[in-house]
mmCIF file of C-alpha atoms in Angstrom:
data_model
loop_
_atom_site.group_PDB
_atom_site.id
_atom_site.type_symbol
_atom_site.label_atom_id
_atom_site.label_comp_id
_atom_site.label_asym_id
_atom_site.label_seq_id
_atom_site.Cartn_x
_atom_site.Cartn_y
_atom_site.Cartn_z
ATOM 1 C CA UNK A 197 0.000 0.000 0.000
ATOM 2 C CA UNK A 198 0.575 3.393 -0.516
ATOM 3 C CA UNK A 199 -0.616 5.071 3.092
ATOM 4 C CA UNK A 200 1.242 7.853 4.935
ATOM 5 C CA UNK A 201 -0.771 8.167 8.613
ATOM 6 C CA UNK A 202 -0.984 10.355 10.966
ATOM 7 C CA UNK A 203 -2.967 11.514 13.935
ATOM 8 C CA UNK A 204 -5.104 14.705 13.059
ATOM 9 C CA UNK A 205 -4.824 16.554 16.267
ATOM 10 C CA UNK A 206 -2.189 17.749 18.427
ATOM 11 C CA UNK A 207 -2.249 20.302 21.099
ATOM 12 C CA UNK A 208 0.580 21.332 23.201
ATOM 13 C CA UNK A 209 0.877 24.328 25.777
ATOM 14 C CA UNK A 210 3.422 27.084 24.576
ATOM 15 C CA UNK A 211 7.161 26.337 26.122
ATOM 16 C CA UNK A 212 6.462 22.714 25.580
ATOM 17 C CA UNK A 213 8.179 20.597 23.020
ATOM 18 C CA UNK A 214 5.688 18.935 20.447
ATOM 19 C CA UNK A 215 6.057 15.791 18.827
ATOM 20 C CA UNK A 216 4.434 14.597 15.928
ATOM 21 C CA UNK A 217 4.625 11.079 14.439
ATOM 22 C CA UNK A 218 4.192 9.594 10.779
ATOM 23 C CA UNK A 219 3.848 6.487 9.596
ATOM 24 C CA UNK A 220 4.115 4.920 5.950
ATOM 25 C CA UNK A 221 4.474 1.664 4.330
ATOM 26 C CA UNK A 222 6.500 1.901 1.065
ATOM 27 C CA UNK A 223 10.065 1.074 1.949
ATOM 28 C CA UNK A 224 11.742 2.250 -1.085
ATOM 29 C CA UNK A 225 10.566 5.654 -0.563
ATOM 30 C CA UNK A 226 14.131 8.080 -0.635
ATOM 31 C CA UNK A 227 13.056 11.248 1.023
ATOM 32 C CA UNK A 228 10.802 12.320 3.724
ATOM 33 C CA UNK A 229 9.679 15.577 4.280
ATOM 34 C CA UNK A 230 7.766 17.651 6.856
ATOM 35 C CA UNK A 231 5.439 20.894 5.877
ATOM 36 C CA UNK A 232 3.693 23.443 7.541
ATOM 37 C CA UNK A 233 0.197 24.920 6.309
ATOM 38 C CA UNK A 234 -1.229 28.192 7.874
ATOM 39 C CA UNK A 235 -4.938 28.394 7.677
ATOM 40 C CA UNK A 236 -6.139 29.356 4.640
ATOM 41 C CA UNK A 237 -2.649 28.912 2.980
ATOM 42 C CA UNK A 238 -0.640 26.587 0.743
ATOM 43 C CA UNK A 239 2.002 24.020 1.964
ATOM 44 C CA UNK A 240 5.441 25.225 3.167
ATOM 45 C CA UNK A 241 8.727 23.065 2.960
ATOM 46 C CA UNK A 242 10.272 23.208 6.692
ATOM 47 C CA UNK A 243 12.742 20.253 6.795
ATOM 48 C CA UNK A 244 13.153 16.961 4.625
ATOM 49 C CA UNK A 245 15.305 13.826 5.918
ATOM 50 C CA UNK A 246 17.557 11.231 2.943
ATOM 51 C CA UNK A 247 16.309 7.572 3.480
ATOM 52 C CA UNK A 248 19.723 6.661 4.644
ATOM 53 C CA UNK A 249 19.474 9.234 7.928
ATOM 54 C CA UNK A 250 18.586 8.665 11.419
ATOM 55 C CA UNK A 251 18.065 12.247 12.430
ATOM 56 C CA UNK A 252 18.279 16.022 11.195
ATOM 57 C CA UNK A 253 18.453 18.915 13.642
ATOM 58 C CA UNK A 254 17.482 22.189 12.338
ATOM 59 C CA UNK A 255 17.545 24.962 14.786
ATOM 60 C CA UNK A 256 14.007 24.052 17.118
ATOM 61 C CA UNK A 257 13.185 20.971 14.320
ATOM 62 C CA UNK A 258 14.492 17.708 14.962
ATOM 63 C CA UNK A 259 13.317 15.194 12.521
ATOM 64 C CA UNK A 260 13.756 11.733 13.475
ATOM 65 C CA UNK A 261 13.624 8.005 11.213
ATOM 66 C CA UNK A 262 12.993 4.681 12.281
ATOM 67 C CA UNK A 263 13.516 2.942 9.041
ATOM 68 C CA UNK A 264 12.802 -0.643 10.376
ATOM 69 C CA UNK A 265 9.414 0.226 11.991
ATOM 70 C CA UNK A 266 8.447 2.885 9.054
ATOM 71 C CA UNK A 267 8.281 6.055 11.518
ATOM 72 C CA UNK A 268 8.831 9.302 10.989
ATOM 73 C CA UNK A 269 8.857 12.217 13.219
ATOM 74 C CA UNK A 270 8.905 15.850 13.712
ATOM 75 C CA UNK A 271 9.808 17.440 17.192
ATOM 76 C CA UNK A 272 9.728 21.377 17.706
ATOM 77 C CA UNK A 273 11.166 22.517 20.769
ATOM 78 C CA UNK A 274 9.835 25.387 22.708
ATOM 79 C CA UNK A 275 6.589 25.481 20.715
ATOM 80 C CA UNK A 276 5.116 29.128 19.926
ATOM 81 C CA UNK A 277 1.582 30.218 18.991
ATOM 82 C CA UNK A 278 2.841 30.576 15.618
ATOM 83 C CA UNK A 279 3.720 27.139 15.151
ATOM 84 C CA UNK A 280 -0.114 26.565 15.359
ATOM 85 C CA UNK A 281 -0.624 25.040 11.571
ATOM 86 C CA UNK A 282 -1.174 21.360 10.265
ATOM 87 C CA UNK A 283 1.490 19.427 9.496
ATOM 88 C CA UNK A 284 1.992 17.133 6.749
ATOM 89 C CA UNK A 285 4.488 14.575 6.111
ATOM 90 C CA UNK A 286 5.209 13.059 2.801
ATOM 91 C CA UNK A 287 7.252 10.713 0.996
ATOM 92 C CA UNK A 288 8.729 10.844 -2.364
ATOM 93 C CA UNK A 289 9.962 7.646 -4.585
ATOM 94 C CA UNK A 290 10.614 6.093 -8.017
ATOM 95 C CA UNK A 291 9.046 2.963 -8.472
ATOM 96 C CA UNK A 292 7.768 3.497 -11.654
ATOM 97 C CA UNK A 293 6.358 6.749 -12.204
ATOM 98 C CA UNK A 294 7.752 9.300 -9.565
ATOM 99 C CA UNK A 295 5.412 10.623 -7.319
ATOM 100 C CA UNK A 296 5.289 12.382 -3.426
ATOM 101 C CA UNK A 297 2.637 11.155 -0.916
ATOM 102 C CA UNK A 298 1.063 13.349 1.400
ATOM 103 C CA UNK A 299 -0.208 12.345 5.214
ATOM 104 C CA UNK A 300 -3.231 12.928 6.348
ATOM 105 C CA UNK A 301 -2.123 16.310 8.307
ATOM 106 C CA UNK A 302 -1.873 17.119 12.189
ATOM 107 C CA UNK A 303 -3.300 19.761 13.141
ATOM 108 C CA UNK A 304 -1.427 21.593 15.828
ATOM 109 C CA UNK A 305 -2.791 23.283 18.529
ATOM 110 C CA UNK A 306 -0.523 25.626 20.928
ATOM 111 C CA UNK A 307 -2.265 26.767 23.944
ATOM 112 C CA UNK A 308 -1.119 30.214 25.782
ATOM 113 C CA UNK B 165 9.636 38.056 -6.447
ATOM 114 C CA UNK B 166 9.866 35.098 -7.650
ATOM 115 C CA UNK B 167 7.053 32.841 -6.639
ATOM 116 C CA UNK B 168 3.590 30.652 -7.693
ATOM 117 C CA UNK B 169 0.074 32.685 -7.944
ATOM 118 C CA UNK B 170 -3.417 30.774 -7.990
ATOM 119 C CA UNK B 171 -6.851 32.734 -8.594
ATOM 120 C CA UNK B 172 -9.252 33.390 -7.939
ATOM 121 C CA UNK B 173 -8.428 32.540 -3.951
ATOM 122 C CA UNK B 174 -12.433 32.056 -3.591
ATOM 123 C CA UNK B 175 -14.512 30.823 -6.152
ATOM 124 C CA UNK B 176 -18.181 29.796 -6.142
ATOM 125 C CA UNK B 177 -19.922 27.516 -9.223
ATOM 126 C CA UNK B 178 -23.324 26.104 -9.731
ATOM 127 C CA UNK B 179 -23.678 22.729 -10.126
ATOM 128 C CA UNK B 180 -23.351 21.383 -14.024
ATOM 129 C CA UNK B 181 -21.172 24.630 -14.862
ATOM 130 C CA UNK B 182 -17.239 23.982 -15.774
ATOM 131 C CA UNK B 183 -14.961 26.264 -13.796
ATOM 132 C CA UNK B 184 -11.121 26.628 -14.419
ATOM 133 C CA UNK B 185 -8.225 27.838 -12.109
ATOM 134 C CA UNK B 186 -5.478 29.305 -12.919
ATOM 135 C CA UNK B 187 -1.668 28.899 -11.414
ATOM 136 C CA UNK B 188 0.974 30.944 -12.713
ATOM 137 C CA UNK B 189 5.049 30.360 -11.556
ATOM 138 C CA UNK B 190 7.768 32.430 -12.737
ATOM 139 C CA UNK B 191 10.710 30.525 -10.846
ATOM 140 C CA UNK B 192 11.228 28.896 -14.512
ATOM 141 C CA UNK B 193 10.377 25.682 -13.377
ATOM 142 C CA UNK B 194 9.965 23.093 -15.967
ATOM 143 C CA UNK B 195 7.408 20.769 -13.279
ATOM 144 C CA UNK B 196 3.766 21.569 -11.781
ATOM 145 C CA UNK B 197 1.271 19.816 -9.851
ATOM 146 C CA UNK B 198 -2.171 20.082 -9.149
ATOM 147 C CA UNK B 199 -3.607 18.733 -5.805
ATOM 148 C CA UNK B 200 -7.058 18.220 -3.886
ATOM 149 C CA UNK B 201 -7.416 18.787 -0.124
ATOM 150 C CA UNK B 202 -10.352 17.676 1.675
ATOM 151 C CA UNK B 203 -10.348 17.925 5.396
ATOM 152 C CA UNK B 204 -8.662 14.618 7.074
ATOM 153 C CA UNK B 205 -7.819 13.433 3.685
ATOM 154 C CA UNK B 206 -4.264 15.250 3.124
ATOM 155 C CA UNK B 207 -3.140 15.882 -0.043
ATOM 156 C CA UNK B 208 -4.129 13.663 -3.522
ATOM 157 C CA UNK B 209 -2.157 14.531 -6.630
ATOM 158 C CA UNK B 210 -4.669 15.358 -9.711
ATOM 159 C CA UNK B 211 -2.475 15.755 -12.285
ATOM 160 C CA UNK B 212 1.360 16.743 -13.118
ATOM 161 C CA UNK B 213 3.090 18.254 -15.725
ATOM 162 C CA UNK B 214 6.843 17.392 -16.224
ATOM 163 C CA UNK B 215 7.470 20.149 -19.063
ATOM 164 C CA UNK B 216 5.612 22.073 -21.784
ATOM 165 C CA UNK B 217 2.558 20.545 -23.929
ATOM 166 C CA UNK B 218 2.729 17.596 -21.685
ATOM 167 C CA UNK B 219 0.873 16.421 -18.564
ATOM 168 C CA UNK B 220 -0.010 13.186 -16.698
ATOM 169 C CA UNK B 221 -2.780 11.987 -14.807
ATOM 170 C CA UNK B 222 -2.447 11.279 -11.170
ATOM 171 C CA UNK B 223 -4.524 9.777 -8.777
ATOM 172 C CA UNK B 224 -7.588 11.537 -8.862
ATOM 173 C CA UNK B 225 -7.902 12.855 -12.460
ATOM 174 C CA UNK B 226 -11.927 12.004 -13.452
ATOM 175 C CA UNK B 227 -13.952 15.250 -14.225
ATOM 176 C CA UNK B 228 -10.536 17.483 -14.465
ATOM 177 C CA UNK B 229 -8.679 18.415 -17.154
ATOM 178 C CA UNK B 230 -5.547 20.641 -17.717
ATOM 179 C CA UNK B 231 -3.302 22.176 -20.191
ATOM 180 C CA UNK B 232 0.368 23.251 -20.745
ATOM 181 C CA UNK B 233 0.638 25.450 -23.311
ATOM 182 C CA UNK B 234 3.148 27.877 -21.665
ATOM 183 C CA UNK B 235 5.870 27.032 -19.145
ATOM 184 C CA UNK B 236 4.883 28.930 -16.625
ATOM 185 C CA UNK B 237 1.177 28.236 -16.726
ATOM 186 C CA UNK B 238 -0.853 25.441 -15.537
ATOM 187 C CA UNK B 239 -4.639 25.797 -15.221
ATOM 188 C CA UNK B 240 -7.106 23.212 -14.269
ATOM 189 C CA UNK B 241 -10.382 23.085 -15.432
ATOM 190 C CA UNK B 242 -13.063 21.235 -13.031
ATOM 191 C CA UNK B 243 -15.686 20.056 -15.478
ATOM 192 C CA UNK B 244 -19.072 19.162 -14.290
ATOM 193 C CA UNK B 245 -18.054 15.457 -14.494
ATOM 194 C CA UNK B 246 -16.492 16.068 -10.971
ATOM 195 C CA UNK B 247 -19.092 14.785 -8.730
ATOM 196 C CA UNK B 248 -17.933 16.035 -5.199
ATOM 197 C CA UNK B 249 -15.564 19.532 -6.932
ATOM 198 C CA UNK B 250 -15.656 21.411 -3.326
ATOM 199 C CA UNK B 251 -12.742 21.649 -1.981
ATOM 200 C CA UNK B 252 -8.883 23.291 -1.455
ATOM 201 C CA UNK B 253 -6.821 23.081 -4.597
ATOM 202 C CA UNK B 254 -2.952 23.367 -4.281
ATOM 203 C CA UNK B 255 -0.764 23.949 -7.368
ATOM 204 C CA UNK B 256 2.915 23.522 -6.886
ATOM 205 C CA UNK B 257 6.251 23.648 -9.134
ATOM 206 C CA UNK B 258 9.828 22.264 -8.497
ATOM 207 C CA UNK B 259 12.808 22.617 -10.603
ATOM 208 C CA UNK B 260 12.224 19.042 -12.295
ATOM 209 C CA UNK B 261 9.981 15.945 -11.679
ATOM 210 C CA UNK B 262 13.339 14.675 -9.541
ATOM 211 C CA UNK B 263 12.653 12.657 -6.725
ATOM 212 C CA UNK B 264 14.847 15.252 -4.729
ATOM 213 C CA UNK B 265 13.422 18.217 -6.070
ATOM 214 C CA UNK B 266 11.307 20.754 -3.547
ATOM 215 C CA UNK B 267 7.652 21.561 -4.395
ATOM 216 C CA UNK B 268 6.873 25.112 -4.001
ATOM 217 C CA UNK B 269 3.214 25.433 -3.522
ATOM 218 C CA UNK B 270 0.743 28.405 -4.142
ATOM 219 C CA UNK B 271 -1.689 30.122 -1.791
ATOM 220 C CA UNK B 272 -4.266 27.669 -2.815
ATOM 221 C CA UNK B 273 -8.151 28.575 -4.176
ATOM 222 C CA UNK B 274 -10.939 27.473 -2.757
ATOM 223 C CA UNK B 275 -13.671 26.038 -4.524
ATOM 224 C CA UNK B 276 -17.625 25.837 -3.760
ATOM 225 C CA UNK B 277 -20.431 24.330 -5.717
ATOM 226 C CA UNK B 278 -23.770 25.736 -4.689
#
């Protein structure tokens, strides 16, 4: 199958650290990638991971992959209001025709 | 600025009327994409364009159609075919169709059948 999963909601109190976890099931995907979408708004790149890494740390992003159990995930440290979005995950590959897979979204929630 | 342009950002059809959006680019990228959101349901790719006068179907394409006459032009017409048409549609570009390649997305335009 072809299913990138995630849970839809998410909410965190500001300070906090938020996690949010992906899913999928192809294993020959070669990059994973995290966006952010403001209401109203179109998708914006804000890290991607290689197949062949563990973890990425950009500034309060840490991206993390589990390769053997199919997880992927996104931690933001010190969570503001303005990190209150949904957040997609998605997976690109080339078996056959290329193509990226979204998640479902999770939408994040940062309490004052 | 260099960037990717939809409109309208709101748009409003009666049912058995065709409708078509427009996306514009000018970051000279040879690849765009058209995508559906419905809510809980993520993104599902329509259809794609890897370069000029040519275009592929993706996932969802029944009742749409598109064109790529120009390079930095994609629109997307939503035919009445479309059974269920309201909804969030995303264009994007990237450089190429490469695997690695980032998708830069537009402000998106809402669509509603009445």
């Amino acid at each position: 199958g072809e299913d990138v999963e995630q849970s839809l909601f998410l909410s965190v109190r500001e300070g906090d650290s938020s996690v949010i976890n992906c899913t999928y099931t192809d294993s020959s995907s070669t990059y994973l990638y995290w966006y952010k979408q403001e209401p109203g708004a179109g998708l914006q790149l804000l890290t991607y991971i290689f197949s062949n890494m563990d973890m990425k740390q950009d500034q309060r992003l840490t991206v993390l992959l589990n390769k053997k159990d199919k997880h992927l995930s996104l931690r933001i440290a010190d969570t503001q209001t303005g990190d209150s979005a949904i957040y997609f995950c998605a997976e690109s590959k080339t078996s056959g025709t290329y193509k990226y897979i979204f998640g479902t979204g999770t939408r994040l929630k940062v309490l004052a | 600025d260099g960037g990717i342009t939809q409109s309208p950002k709101y748009l409003f059809r009666k049912e058995g009327q065709n409708v078509t959006l427009s996306c514009e680019q000018n970051l000279n990228h040879d690849a765009m994409y058209w995508y559906r959101q419905d809510p809980g349901q993520g993104l599902r790719l329509i259809y794609y364009s890897q370069i000029v006068n040519d275009f592929q179907k993706g996932d969802i394409a029944e009742g749409y159609s598109v064109s790529r006459e120009k390079k930095e032009s994609f629109p997307l017409t939503v035919t009445s075919a479309q059974k269920n048409p309201t909804a969030f549609y995303l264009c994007a570009s990237s450089i190429r169709d490469r695997v690695n390649d980032e998708q830069f997305f537009g402000p998106g335009t809402r669509l509603t059948v009445l």
